Coordinates of C-alpha atoms in Angstrom, one line a residue:
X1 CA 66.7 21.4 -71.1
X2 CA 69.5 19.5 -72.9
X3 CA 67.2 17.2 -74.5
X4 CA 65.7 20.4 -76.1
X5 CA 68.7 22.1 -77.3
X6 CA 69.8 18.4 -78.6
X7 CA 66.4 18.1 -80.7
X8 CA 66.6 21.9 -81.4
X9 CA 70.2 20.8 -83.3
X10 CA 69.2 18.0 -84.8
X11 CA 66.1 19.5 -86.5
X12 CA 68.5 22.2 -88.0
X13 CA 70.4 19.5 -89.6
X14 CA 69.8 20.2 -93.0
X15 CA 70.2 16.3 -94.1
X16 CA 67.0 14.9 -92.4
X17 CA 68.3 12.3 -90.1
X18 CA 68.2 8.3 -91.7
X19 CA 67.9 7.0 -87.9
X20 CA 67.5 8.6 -84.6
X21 CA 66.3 7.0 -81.1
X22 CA 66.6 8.2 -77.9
X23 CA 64.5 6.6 -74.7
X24 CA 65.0 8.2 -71.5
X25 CA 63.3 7.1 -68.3
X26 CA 65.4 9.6 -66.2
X27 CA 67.0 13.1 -66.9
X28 CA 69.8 11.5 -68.7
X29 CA 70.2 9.1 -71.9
X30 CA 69.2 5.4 -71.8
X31 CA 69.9 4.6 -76.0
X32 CA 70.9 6.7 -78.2
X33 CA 71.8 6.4 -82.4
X34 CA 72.1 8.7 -84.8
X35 CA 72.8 8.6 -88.8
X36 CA 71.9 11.2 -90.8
X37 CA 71.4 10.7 -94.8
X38 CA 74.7 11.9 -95.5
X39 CA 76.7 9.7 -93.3
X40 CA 74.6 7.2 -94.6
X41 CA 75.7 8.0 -97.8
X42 CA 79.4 8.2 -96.5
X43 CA 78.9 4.8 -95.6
X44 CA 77.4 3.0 -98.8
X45 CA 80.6 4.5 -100.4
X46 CA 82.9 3.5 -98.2
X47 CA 81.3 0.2 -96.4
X48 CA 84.8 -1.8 -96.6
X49 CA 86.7 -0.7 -93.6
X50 CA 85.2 0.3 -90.6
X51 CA 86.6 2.1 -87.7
X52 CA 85.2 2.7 -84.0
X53 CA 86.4 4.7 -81.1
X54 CA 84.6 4.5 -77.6
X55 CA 84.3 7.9 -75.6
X56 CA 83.6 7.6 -71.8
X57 CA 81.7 10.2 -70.2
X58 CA 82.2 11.0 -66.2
X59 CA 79.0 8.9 -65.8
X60 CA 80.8 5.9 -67.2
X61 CA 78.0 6.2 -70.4
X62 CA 80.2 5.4 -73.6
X63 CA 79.5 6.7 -77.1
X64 CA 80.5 4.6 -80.3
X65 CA 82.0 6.4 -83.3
X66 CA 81.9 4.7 -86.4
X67 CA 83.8 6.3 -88.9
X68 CA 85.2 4.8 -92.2
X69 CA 88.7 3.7 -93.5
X70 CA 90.7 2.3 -95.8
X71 CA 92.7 3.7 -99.1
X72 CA 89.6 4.8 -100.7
X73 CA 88.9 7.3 -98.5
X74 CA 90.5 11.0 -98.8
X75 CA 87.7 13.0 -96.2
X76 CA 89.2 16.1 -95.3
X77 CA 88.1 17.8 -91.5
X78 CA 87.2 16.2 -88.1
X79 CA 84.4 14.0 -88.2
X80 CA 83.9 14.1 -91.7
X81 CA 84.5 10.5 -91.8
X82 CA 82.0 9.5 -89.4
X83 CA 79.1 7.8 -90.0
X84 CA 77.2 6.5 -86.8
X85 CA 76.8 7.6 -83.3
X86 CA 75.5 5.2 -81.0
X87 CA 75.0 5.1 -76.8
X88 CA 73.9 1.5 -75.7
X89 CA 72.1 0.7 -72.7
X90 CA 74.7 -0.6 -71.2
X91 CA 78.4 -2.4 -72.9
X92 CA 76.8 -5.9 -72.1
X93 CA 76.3 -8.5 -75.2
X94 CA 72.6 -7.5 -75.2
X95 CA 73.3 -4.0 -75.4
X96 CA 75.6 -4.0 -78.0
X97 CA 73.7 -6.4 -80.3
X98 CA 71.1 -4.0 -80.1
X99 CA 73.2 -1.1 -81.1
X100 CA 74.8 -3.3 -84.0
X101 CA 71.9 -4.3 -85.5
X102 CA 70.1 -1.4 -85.6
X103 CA 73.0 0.0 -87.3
X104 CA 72.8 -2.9 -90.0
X105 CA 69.1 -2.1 -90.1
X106 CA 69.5 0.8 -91.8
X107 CA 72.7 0.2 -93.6
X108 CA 72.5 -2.9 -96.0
X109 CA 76.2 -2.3 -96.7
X110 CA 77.1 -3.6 -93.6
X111 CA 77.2 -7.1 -95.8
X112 CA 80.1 -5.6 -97.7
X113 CA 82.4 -4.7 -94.4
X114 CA 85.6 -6.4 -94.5
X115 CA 87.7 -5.5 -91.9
X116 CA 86.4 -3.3 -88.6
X117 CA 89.4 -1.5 -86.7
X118 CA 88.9 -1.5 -82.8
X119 CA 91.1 -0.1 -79.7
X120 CA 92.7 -2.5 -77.6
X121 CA 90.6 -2.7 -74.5
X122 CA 87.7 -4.5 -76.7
X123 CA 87.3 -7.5 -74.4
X124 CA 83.7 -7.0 -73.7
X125 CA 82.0 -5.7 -76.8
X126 CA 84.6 -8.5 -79.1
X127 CA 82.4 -11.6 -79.2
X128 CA 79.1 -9.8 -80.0
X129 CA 81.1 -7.3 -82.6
X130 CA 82.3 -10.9 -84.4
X131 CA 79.0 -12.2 -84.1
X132 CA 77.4 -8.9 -85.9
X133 CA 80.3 -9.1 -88.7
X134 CA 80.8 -12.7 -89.0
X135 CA 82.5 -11.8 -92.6
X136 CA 85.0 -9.5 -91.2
X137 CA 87.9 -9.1 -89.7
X138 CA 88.5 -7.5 -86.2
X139 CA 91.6 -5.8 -86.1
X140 CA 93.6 -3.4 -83.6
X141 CA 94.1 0.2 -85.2
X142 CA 97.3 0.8 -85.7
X143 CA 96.5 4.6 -84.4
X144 CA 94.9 3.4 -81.2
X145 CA 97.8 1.1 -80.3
X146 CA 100.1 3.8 -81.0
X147 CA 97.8 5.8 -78.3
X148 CA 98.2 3.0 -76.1
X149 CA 102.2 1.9 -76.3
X150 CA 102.4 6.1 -75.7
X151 CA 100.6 6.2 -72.4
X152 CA 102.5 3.3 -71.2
X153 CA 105.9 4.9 -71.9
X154 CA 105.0 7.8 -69.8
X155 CA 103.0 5.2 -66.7
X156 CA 106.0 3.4 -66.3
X157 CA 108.4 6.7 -65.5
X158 CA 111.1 6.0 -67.4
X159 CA 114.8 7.7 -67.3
X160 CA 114.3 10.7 -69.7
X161 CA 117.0 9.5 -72.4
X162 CA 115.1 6.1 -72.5
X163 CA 111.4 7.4 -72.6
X164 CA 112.7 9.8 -75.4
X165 CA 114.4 6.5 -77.5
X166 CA 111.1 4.5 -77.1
X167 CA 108.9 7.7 -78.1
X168 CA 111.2 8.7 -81.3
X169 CA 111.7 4.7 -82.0
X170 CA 108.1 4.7 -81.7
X171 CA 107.5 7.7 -84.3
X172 CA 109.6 6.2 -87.0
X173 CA 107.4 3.1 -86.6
X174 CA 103.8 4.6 -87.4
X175 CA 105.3 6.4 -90.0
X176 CA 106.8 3.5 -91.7
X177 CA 105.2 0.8 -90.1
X178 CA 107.8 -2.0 -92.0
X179 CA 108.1 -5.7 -90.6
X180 CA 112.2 -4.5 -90.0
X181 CA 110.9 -1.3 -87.7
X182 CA 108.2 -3.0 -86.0
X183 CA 111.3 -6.0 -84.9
X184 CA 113.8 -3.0 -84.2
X185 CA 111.0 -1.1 -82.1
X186 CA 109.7 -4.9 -80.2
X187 CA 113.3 -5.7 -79.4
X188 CA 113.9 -2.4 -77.8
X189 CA 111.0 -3.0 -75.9
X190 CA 112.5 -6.4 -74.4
X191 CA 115.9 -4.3 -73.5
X192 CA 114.5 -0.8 -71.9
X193 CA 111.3 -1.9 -70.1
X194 CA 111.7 -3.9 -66.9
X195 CA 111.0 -7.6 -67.6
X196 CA 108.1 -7.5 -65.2
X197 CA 106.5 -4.8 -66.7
X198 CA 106.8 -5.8 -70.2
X199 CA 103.9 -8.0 -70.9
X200 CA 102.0 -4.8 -69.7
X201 CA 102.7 -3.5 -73.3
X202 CA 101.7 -6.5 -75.4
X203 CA 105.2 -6.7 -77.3
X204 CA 103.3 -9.2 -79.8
X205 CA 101.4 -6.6 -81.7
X206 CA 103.9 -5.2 -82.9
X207 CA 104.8 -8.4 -84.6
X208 CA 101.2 -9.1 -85.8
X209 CA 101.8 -8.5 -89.7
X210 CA 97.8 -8.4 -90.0
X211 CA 97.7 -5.3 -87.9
X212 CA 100.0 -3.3 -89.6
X213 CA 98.9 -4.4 -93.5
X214 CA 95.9 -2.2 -92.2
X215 CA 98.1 0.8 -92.2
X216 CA 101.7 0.1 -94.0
X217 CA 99.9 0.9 -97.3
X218 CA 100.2 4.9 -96.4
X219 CA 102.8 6.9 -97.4
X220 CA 105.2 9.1 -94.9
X221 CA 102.7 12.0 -95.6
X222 CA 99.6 10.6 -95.5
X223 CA 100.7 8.3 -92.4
X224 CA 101.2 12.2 -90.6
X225 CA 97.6 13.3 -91.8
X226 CA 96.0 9.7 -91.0
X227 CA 97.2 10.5 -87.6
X228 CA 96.5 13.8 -87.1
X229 CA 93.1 13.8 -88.2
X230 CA 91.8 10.5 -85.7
X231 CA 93.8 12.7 -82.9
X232 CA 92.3 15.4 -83.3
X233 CA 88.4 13.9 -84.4
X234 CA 89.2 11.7 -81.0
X235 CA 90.2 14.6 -78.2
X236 CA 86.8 16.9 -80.1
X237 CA 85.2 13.7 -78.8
X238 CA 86.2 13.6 -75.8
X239 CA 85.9 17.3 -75.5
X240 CA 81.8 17.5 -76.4
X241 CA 81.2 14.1 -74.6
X242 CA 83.7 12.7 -72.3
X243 CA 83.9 15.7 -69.8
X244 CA 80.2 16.4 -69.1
X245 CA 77.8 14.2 -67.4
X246 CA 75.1 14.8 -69.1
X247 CA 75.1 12.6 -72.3
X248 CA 72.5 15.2 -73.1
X249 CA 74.5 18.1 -73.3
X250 CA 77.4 16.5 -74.3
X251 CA 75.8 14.9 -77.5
X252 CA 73.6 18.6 -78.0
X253 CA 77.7 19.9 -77.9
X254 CA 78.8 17.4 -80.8
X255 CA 76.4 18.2 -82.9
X256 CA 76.3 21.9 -82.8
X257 CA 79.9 21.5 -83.6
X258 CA 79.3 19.3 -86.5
X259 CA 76.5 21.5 -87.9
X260 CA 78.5 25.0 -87.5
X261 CA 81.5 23.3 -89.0
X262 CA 79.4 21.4 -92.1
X263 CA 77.9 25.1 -92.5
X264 CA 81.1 27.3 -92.7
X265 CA 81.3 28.9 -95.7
X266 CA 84.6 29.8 -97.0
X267 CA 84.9 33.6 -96.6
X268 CA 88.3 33.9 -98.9
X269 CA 90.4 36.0 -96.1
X270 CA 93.6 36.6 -96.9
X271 CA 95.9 37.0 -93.6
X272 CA 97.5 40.1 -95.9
X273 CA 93.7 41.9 -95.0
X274 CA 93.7 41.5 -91.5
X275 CA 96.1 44.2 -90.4
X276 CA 97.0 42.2 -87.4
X277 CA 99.7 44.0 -85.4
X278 CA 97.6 47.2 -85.7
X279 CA 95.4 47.8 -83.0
X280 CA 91.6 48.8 -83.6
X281 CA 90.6 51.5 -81.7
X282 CA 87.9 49.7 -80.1
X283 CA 87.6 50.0 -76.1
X284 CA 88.5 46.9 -74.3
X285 CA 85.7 47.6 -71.8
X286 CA 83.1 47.5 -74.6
X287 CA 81.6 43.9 -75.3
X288 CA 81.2 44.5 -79.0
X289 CA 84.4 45.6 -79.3
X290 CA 85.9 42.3 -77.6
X291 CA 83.0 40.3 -79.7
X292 CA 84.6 41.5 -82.9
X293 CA 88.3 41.0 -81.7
X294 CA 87.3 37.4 -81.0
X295 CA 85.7 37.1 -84.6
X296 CA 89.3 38.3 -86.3
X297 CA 91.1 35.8 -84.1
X298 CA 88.0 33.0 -85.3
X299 CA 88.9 34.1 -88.7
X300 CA 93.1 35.2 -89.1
X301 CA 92.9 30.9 -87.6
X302 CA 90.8 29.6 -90.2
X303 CA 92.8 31.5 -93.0
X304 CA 96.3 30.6 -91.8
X305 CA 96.3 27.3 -90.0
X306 CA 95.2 23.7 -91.5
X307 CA 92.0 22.6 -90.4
X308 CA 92.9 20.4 -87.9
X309 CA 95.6 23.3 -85.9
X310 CA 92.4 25.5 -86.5
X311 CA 90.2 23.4 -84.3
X312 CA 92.4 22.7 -81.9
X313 CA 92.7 26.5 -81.6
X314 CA 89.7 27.1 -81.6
X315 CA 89.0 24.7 -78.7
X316 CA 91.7 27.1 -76.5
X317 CA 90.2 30.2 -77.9
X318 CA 86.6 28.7 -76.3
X319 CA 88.3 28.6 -72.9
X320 CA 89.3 32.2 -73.1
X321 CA 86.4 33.4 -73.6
X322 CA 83.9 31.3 -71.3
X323 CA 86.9 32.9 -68.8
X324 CA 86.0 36.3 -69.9
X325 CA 82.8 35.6 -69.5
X326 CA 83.1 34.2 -65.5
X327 CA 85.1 37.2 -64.8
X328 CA 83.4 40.4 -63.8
X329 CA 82.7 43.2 -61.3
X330 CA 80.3 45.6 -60.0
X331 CA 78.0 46.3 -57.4
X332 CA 75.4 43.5 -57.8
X333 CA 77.7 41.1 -59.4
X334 CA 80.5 38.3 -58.2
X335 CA 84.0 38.4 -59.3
X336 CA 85.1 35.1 -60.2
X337 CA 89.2 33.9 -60.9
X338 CA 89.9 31.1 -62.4
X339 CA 93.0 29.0 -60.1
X340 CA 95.3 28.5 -62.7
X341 CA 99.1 28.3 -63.1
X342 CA 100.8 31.0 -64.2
X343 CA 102.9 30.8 -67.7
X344 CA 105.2 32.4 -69.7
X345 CA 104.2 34.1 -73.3
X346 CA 107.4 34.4 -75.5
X347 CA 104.9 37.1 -78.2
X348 CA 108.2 37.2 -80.9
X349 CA 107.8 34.6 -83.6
X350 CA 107.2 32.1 -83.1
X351 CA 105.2 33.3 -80.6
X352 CA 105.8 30.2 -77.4
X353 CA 104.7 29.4 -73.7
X354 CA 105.1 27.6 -70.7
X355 CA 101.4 25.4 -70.5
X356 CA 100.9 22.2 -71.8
X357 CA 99.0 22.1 -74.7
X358 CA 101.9 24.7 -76.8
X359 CA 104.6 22.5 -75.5
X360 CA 103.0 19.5 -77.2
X361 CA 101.5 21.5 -80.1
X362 CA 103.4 24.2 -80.9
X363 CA 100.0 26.1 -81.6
X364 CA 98.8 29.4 -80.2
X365 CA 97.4 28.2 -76.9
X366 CA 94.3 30.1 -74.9
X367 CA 97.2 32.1 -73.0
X368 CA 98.2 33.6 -76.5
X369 CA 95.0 33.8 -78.0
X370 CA 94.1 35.5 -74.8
X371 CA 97.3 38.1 -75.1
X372 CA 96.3 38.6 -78.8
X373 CA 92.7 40.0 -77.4
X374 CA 94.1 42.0 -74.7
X375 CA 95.7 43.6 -77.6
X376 CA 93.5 43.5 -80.3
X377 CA 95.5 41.5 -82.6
X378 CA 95.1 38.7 -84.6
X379 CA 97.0 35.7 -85.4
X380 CA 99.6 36.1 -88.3
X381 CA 101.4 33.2 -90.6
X382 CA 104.6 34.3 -88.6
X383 CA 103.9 33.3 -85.4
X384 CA 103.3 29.7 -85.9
X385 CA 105.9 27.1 -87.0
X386 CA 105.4 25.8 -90.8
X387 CA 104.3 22.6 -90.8
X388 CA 100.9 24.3 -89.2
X389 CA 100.5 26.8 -91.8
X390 CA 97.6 26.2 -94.2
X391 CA 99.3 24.3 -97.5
X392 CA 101.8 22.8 -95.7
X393 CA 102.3 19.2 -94.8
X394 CA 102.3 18.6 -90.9
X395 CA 104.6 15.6 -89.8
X396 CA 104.0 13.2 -87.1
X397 CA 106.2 14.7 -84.6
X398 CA 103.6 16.5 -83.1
X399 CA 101.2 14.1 -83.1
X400 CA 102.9 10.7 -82.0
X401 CA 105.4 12.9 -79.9
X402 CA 102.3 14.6 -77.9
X403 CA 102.4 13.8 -74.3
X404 CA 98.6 12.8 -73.5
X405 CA 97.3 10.2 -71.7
X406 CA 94.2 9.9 -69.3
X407 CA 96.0 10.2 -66.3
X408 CA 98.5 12.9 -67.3
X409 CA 95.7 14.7 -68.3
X410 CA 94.3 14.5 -64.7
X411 CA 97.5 14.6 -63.1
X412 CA 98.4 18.0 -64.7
X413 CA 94.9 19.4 -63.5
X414 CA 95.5 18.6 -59.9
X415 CA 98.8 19.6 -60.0
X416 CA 98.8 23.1 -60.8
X417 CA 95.5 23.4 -58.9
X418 CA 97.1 22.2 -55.9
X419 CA 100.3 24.3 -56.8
X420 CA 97.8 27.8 -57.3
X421 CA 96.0 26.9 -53.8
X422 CA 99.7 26.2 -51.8
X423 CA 101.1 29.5 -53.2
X424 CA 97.8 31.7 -52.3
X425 CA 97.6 30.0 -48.9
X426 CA 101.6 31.7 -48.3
X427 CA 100.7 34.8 -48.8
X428 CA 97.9 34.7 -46.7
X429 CA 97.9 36.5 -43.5
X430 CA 97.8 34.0 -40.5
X431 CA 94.5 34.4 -39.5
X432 CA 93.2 33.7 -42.9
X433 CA 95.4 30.8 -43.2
X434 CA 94.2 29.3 -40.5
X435 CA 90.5 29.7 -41.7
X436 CA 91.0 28.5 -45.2
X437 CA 93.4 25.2 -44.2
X438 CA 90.8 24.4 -41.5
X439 CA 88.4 23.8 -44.7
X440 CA 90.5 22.3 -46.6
X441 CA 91.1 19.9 -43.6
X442 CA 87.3 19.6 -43.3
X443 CA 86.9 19.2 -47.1
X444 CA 90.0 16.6 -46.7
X445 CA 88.3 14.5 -44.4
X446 CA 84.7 14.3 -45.6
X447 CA 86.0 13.4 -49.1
X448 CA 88.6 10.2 -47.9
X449 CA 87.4 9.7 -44.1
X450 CA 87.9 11.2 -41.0
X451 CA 90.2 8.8 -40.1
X452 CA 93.2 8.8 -42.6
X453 CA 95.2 11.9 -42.0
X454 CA 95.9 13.8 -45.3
X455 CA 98.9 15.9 -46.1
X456 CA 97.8 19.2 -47.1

């Protein structure tokens, strides 16, 4: 079934794909690669700098995203600057010299690549990438060690004063990456981390001029925009591909995004003729009703937030309603709740809660857009800070001062899971306690062993 919605998106494509292969001896996807003529294109006009991210799936699959760089390149929107999607085999030298060269095959201006900009975990795919491009050089990204220094900080559990000094330290850095900051930010490296831990963080990089020539060319500005666009291309990544199992259906979800989002017209709303704070008189029990609520919200985002706060919306707005959707009643149907923690919604301007993602953002998060379609509102220019707002220019603070990492991520997911289950299980009448902690104890036990006692 995935493979069928994937081919059904692929033949909508309106640019005829340049190269497409996919072999699969199982349900899931052995090899995958995919160009289409206008990435091609992308690429012939951009060949010089090349930069790939890796996306993990659950299944341990990875996807290569080759997307270009360099000061030649001024591609607005997520994934607007990619031009190849790959899945090899497996990440062995065989596998990825396959992958490379079919990419060369169909690209001759892979001859004209001069530099390739990698993440730092590329101690497998590095010989066979050099001996692909033997006329270019392999560099770290400057975004992708930025990524990387981040998640340390917050690994290591450091004091609160000193994790804020490294992060802001760490912030002016990216956005001037100048031989003085990158000295000022390695030293402070050498006096707050423990000395054992240090070498954890590769100090060195930040003194490798060759690096940060890659990047020091950018402005303040554009440094913000370079960095907000690979954040926000790299978490839509992760998103479509890295949370399902199916490389199927998480490549079928990639490119129904791209297509929808190459395909949006632009409808020319002002937010002045949405009427937001006035509720339609539309019945929240009727589905159309909700249906067209939902469309406003699509829309008051795509008219007042920059395209890359839009998305991330967007994403959140998703979640609210596949939660709509899960929860019902009647008769002949099952009512299903979603275990999650409970937050606060501040609605005055700008409108603020408790979760995760506004705290890092400062964007309407699925528990506003969520209050906004009990109430049949829309979003208004008001109830965002500034630097989102369509037409302005959005630092880096809330980018390079996000809080993400893998295992936060997962972290935050069990906690508040585990926090929703403990407070359910007080209110519970003893009886009922009894039953549900005897399967948690069972569930306990089959998952690590039956002999390691686990605290529940």
């Amino acid at each position: 079934m995935a493979l069928m919605v994937l081919n059904g998106v692929l033949l909508k494509d309106p640019s005829q794909p340049a190269l497409l292969q996919h072999v699969g001896k199982t349900a899931q996807l052995d090899t995958f690669s995919y160009q289409s003529c206008a990435m091609r294109e992308v690429f012939a006009h951009f060949p010089e700098v090349l930069f790939i991210h890796r996306t993990y799936n659950p299944r341990g699959k990875v996807l290569y995203t080759f997307l270009v760089d360099g000061p030649r390149v001024q591609l607005q929107g997520p994934l607007a600057r990619a031009v190849y999607f790959a899945i090899p085999a497996r990440e062995d030298a065989e596998g990825l010299a396959q992958m490379f060269q079919v990419f060369k095959a169909f690209n001759p201006a892979w001859e004209r690549v001069c530099t390739i900009l990698v993440d730092p975990h590329w101690s497998t795919p590095l010989p066979t990438l050099a001996m692909e491009f033997p006329t270019a050089e392999i560099l770290l990204s400057a975004f992708h060690v930025c990524k990387f220094l981040q998640g340390k900080f917050y690994q290591l559990f450091l004091e609160q004063p000193v994790e804020k000094l490294l992060l802001s330290s760490l912030q002016n850095t990216m956005c001037s990456a100048t031989a003085g900051n990158l000295r000022k930010l390695s030293a402070l490296l050498s006096k707050c981390i423990p000395p054992a831990r240090l070498p954890e963080l590769h100090p060195h990089w930040l003194l490798n001029d060759r690096i940060w020539l890659a990047h020091r060319w950018r402005s303040r500005a554009e440094s913000g925009r370079y960095f907000q666009s690979l954040e926000v291309t790299t978490r839509l990544l992760s998103r479509c591909f890295g949370t399902v199992a199916s490389e199927k259906q998480g490549l079928a979800s990639l490119f129904q995004y791209m297509q929808n989002s190459g395909s949006k017209a632009d409808l020319g709303i002002s937010p002045s003729a949405q009427n937001s704070c006035t509720p339609t008189d539309a019945s929240p029990q009727n589905p159309k009703a909700e249906q067209v609520v939902e469309a406003r919200i699509q829309l008051s985002l795509d008219a007042i937030c920059v395209g890359p706060a839009a998305q991330l919306c967007l994403g959140e707005l998703a979640v609210v309603q596949k939660s709509m959707h899960l929860i019902s009643s009647g008769s002949e149907k099952i009512s299903i709740q979603i275990l999650e923690d409970t937050h606060k919604v501040q609605p005055h301007p700008p409108a603020s809660c408790s979760c995760y993602f506004n705290q890092t953002f400062h964007l309407p998060c699925r528990h506003i857009l969520a209050m906004l379609s009990a109430r049949h509102q829309v979003l208004q220019p008001h109830m965002l800070p500034a630097q989102w707002t369509a037409g302005c220019a959005t630092g880096l603070d809330s980018i390079v001062g996000s809080r993400w990492s893998e295992a936060l991520d997962k972290h935050l997911a069990v906690t508040l899971l585990t926090e929703e289950v403990g407070r359910l299980l007080q209110h519970c009448s003893k009886e009922e306690f009894e039953l549900r902690y005897s399967t948690l104890r069972e569930l306990a036990d089959s998952w690590i062993g039956p002999y390691e006692q686990v605290q529940l």
